[in-house]
């Protein structure tokens, strides 16, 4: 018999697939979200209950300080909204299951896995992606500069997630020593294994970030 | 050495785009009008396909097409192939079973693609894929390579009785057996080299696009070798003539070998794009990566090493069963043969070596080259044998190694390779110093006071890299040449583009290759750009694997630069009105020897294109040269790694407390980049030794099919490393480079296991040495000791 691992593939014929999960969670999430908006169709509870989750939902996303109006399938993850709708492909899809960290972005300054976050959840909150980390004039964030200085990546694929996670690691106060940095960066996989240099980059940055 | 030349630590030119999210990977590419592909994959390890009913799926919203193996057959597309011929002992050719891009009669592993749904959106494709009804007749399966040849095992392919692909041998059996008979001591080991999943963080992806106006195909693909992909798809799959197929490998997010191969999904995306008349995009989900990327290693070996009374090795013999999975992947046959048994001499003078390898089919994902490819398996055999022998003979492991090191070069081993240069004593000595080998006993006592077991392990590895020359590779069965190409284009303003057949997917070629050009031409590194990864732009090239891009790819650039310089001197001779033979090129200036008359690089470049100072009869305008470089030998990076572990006997948890790596990579182009490669390699090797294993159950289900149950090395799993180098120049290429990409992964597993077995006092530990495995080994050892008392 196929085991649970394979059943999680979307192509399996039976079982509780990820997409069904997203549908269910989007439905349960979307209803209160619609209910608290001032949009006309959501004012009427009858309309909200009857709404098909596959119908596009209107939402406003603020990403890197810019506001975007979108009509999205309510099940759309923040990662897919960023990559497929806003053309912000810096956040990467490495596993789509919250297990690799390549999709890490900041919401209101806190790191989140955008593949496990519905776009709807980010409405009204400030989303920061790797594209928005440098200053508008192109001056790099100290963490970006430290990643260059310390050679903290190779193929670059996990790097946007690593950098945003590293920024949070410092801001959360979890960069006291090597062991703590390693622990609090352990959610971000790097198969090139630039880990020692990522630790070095965080150590380089933690003082300048506090000063800056 | 200039500030940006060979040997300088130069920050990477490619970094800016990666740290700002502007890297451009295949999944980031979108084409106008594109459709999305979702594969229907077999949930069974082995099953006859009795029928596929796509009726319901075809009617689902947004579905453009549902295609199966039968459609593939209608279009007469060829099978995927393995491009390296291996002959068995009896002279018969390897048994290559048909491998259609979509299974036609049988599915042979879980994840084998049997159909593809093309739809307007990915969600629609996935929904419809669930509606494709495949009528399977489930067949018995075999996943364990040690069981594949047994009498009752499931028979997978008709062409390969007893699932045996080849029974190959290397070395002199008679002489080796004789050496064992007269030996004073024989050390024996049974080894399982655990199966690994490469898991580049970028999943494989492909976009196929067909232009019906011109008949041209374009494939965006996560590949380490776009030209090889184009060649195979044109010549063997028969999709399109080679000149009407463009393969683009944009930024690639790590390969580690797994993106060398030609896979079903890219073939199908390309083919389907013509079928549906629109671009077709496919991006692997992580579970698909686990179920379809070629895995690595998976050897079962019995090995023996024989010694004389003085502790000199007199013979080594090994018998290995190598699992190649359900189909033969692109280069899979070469990995457990010419990339494995040829390295069984290690760094040692071993007069007699004999190795037998049976390659078998199983109902698992195909197995092919993964970082190190054959050489980690060989190093593990040799370095475990030496370490265990040292313990059995009560000789210090470092001393036993020293006693057997090769000192004279060139050195012809009994297993084909001729080592050209090295100093194994130097790397051992330096590693022992950096690791404070002498202070280990004291540290062990201190650990014991804390209730911990401390162990130290060495691994003195060697690898054959560069993967060349072509003639030698051809004589061993390679279906392709293993040279590399470069084209150096000088622009009228003096800036330079280098088109290379190598492909960079994390190795930093855009920097290291530019360092070479900057130093040679005396121009700023920012005035050099490295172009790779597009078959319409770059001349034919062989791509990047086997730590070959420095030794072979950069050498091709050197040869092209030689030609550029020669031509530029002709131009300069006209500008300076001097004889060509009197022109000297140095520091970016052409000077008439013995005078102060000179002309700078930029003027020569401009005049090569204005062509005002010479006639077309005297000299062709322009400044662009090409080279196809084939080296004279493999390169032989070698070194010594020392791993020190501390184990908690109550939990079995192993902590790596100290790691020293001293490597001889020949000339270093950029020490910073080399160090990063060493870190990465060691960590993948540590992953193999402590964490990673692809586990199939008896029905052929992959039990470790996600990052939740396949344990990848994370930041907290590895320490910071002490990295040192020794240098002996490689004599077989003009730069003296040996290559550094795989060393860590080759050296590390044996170093870790040697350290753990040293700590626990038992040799019975399999990889990965998880806390449970270590704890169990400790308990077993305690029980044995008690029984003896």
Tab-separated table of C-alpha atoms in Angstrom, chain B residues 73-230:
chain	number	residue	atom	x	y	z
B	73	UNK	CA	4.794	6.206	-28.652
B	74	UNK	CA	2.577	7.669	-31.392
B	75	UNK	CA	5.058	10.505	-31.798
B	76	UNK	CA	7.889	7.923	-31.870
B	77	UNK	CA	9.950	9.634	-29.231
B	78	UNK	CA	13.044	7.731	-28.171
B	79	UNK	CA	13.908	6.491	-24.715
B	80	UNK	CA	16.081	8.134	-22.128
B	81	UNK	CA	19.534	6.618	-22.193
B	82	UNK	CA	22.583	5.893	-20.123
B	83	UNK	CA	25.619	7.287	-21.903
B	84	UNK	CA	28.435	5.211	-20.461
B	85	UNK	CA	28.908	1.628	-21.680
B	86	UNK	CA	30.117	-0.903	-19.165
B	87	UNK	CA	30.986	-4.466	-20.130
B	88	UNK	CA	30.652	-7.413	-17.779
B	89	UNK	CA	33.470	-9.836	-16.955
B	90	UNK	CA	32.160	-12.160	-19.670
B	91	UNK	CA	32.404	-9.382	-22.259
B	92	UNK	CA	28.678	-8.806	-22.561
B	93	UNK	CA	27.307	-5.268	-22.743
B	94	UNK	CA	25.400	-3.767	-19.813
B	95	UNK	CA	21.683	-4.504	-19.854
B	96	UNK	CA	20.019	-1.167	-20.501
B	97	UNK	CA	16.239	-1.462	-20.199
B	98	UNK	CA	13.943	0.877	-22.146
B	99	UNK	CA	13.151	4.058	-20.241
B	100	UNK	CA	10.316	6.001	-21.852
B	101	UNK	CA	9.660	9.492	-20.495
B	102	UNK	CA	6.145	8.346	-19.562
B	103	UNK	CA	5.782	4.723	-18.502
B	104	UNK	CA	4.049	2.696	-21.203
B	105	UNK	CA	3.553	-0.839	-19.988
B	106	UNK	CA	4.886	-0.863	-16.455
B	107	UNK	CA	5.646	1.530	-13.656
B	108	UNK	CA	8.931	0.558	-12.072
B	109	UNK	CA	9.217	2.814	-9.033
B	110	UNK	CA	6.991	4.921	-6.826
B	111	UNK	CA	6.919	8.282	-8.562
B	112	UNK	CA	7.441	6.884	-12.079
B	113	UNK	CA	5.473	9.302	-14.303
B	114	UNK	CA	2.646	7.594	-16.194
B	115	UNK	CA	0.693	10.584	-17.521
B	116	UNK	CA	0.765	14.355	-17.560
B	117	UNK	CA	-2.059	16.854	-17.300
B	118	UNK	CA	-1.628	20.187	-19.029
B	119	UNK	CA	-3.969	22.917	-17.811
B	120	UNK	CA	-4.438	26.664	-17.716
B	121	UNK	CA	-3.392	26.907	-14.072
B	122	UNK	CA	-1.323	24.690	-11.835
B	123	UNK	CA	-4.270	24.207	-9.481
B	124	UNK	CA	-6.430	23.016	-12.361
B	125	UNK	CA	-3.704	20.651	-13.520
B	126	UNK	CA	-3.420	19.194	-10.025
B	127	UNK	CA	-7.168	18.823	-9.632
B	128	UNK	CA	-7.429	17.055	-12.962
B	129	UNK	CA	-4.432	14.817	-12.247
B	130	UNK	CA	-6.393	13.386	-9.343
B	131	UNK	CA	-9.104	12.364	-11.807
B	132	UNK	CA	-6.840	10.387	-14.137
B	133	UNK	CA	-7.766	6.752	-13.584
B	134	UNK	CA	-4.859	4.364	-13.958
B	135	UNK	CA	-5.665	0.671	-13.831
B	136	UNK	CA	-2.650	-0.912	-12.138
B	137	UNK	CA	-1.916	-4.559	-11.651
B	138	UNK	CA	0.373	-4.414	-8.678
B	139	UNK	CA	3.458	-6.638	-9.009
B	140	UNK	CA	5.910	-7.817	-6.363
B	141	UNK	CA	8.698	-5.314	-5.841
B	142	UNK	CA	12.311	-5.376	-4.737
B	143	UNK	CA	14.046	-2.357	-3.236
B	144	UNK	CA	17.014	-3.794	-1.376
B	145	UNK	CA	20.056	-4.144	-3.650
B	146	UNK	CA	21.333	-7.056	-1.588
B	147	UNK	CA	18.111	-8.941	-2.405
B	148	UNK	CA	17.755	-7.925	-6.051
B	149	UNK	CA	19.682	-10.888	-7.494
B	150	UNK	CA	18.177	-13.552	-5.259
B	151	UNK	CA	16.078	-16.317	-6.758
B	152	UNK	CA	12.675	-15.183	-5.521
B	153	UNK	CA	13.153	-11.482	-6.240
B	154	UNK	CA	10.775	-9.637	-8.504
B	155	UNK	CA	12.046	-9.479	-12.078
B	156	UNK	CA	11.928	-5.862	-13.202
B	157	UNK	CA	13.143	-5.749	-16.807
B	158	UNK	CA	13.136	-8.539	-19.381
B	159	UNK	CA	16.558	-7.556	-20.682
B	160	UNK	CA	18.186	-8.028	-17.288
B	161	UNK	CA	17.799	-11.531	-15.791
B	162	UNK	CA	18.165	-11.523	-12.007
B	163	UNK	CA	17.962	-7.730	-12.216
B	164	UNK	CA	21.643	-7.708	-13.032
B	165	UNK	CA	22.831	-4.835	-15.214
B	166	UNK	CA	26.459	-5.872	-15.301
B	167	UNK	CA	28.989	-7.929	-13.392
B	168	UNK	CA	32.161	-5.937	-13.754
B	169	UNK	CA	35.645	-6.378	-12.446
B	170	UNK	CA	38.845	-4.413	-12.191
B	171	UNK	CA	42.330	-5.544	-11.184
B	172	UNK	CA	44.186	-8.834	-11.087
B	173	UNK	CA	42.230	-11.420	-9.120
B	174	UNK	CA	44.919	-14.091	-9.135
B	175	UNK	CA	47.709	-11.871	-7.907
B	176	UNK	CA	45.470	-10.254	-5.295
B	177	UNK	CA	44.254	-13.584	-3.927
B	178	UNK	CA	47.857	-14.757	-3.728
B	179	UNK	CA	48.820	-11.647	-1.783
B	180	UNK	CA	46.041	-12.346	0.686
B	181	UNK	CA	47.156	-15.958	1.111
B	182	UNK	CA	50.613	-14.964	2.225
B	183	UNK	CA	49.476	-11.969	4.304
B	184	UNK	CA	50.333	-11.623	7.985
B	185	UNK	CA	47.078	-9.872	8.787
B	186	UNK	CA	43.769	-9.354	7.033
B	187	UNK	CA	41.188	-6.761	8.045
B	188	UNK	CA	37.626	-7.384	6.877
B	189	UNK	CA	34.629	-5.087	6.808
B	190	UNK	CA	31.040	-5.210	5.656
B	191	UNK	CA	29.885	-1.792	4.592
B	192	UNK	CA	26.589	-0.277	3.538
B	193	UNK	CA	27.086	3.059	1.855
B	194	UNK	CA	23.741	4.623	2.628
B	195	UNK	CA	21.457	5.890	-0.083
B	196	UNK	CA	21.133	9.678	-0.228
B	197	UNK	CA	18.748	12.193	-1.774
B	198	UNK	CA	20.619	15.161	-3.288
B	199	UNK	CA	17.971	17.728	-2.368
B	200	UNK	CA	19.217	20.890	-3.994
B	201	UNK	CA	16.996	23.524	-2.424
B	202	UNK	CA	15.870	24.587	-5.892
B	203	UNK	CA	13.561	21.824	-7.114
B	204	UNK	CA	14.001	20.737	-10.726
B	205	UNK	CA	11.917	22.692	-13.228
B	206	UNK	CA	11.390	22.882	-16.974
B	207	UNK	CA	9.562	25.117	-19.421
B	208	UNK	CA	9.119	23.881	-22.962
B	209	UNK	CA	8.161	26.213	-25.784
B	210	UNK	CA	7.637	25.407	-29.445
B	211	UNK	CA	7.625	27.999	-32.211
B	212	UNK	CA	5.533	26.598	-35.042
B	213	UNK	CA	6.688	29.421	-37.322
B	214	UNK	CA	10.312	28.342	-37.253
B	215	UNK	CA	10.073	24.809	-35.907
B	216	UNK	CA	12.344	25.805	-33.047
B	217	UNK	CA	12.044	24.423	-29.527
B	218	UNK	CA	13.257	26.226	-26.410
B	219	UNK	CA	13.760	24.520	-23.064
B	220	UNK	CA	14.422	26.424	-19.854
B	221	UNK	CA	15.836	23.825	-17.581
B	222	UNK	CA	17.520	23.342	-14.216
B	223	UNK	CA	20.581	21.649	-15.666
B	224	UNK	CA	24.304	21.580	-14.946
B	225	UNK	CA	25.047	20.897	-18.623
B	226	UNK	CA	22.670	22.472	-21.132
B	227	UNK	CA	24.548	21.264	-24.218
B	228	UNK	CA	24.540	17.659	-23.067
B	229	UNK	CA	20.805	17.958	-22.422
B	230	UNK	CA	20.309	19.341	-25.930
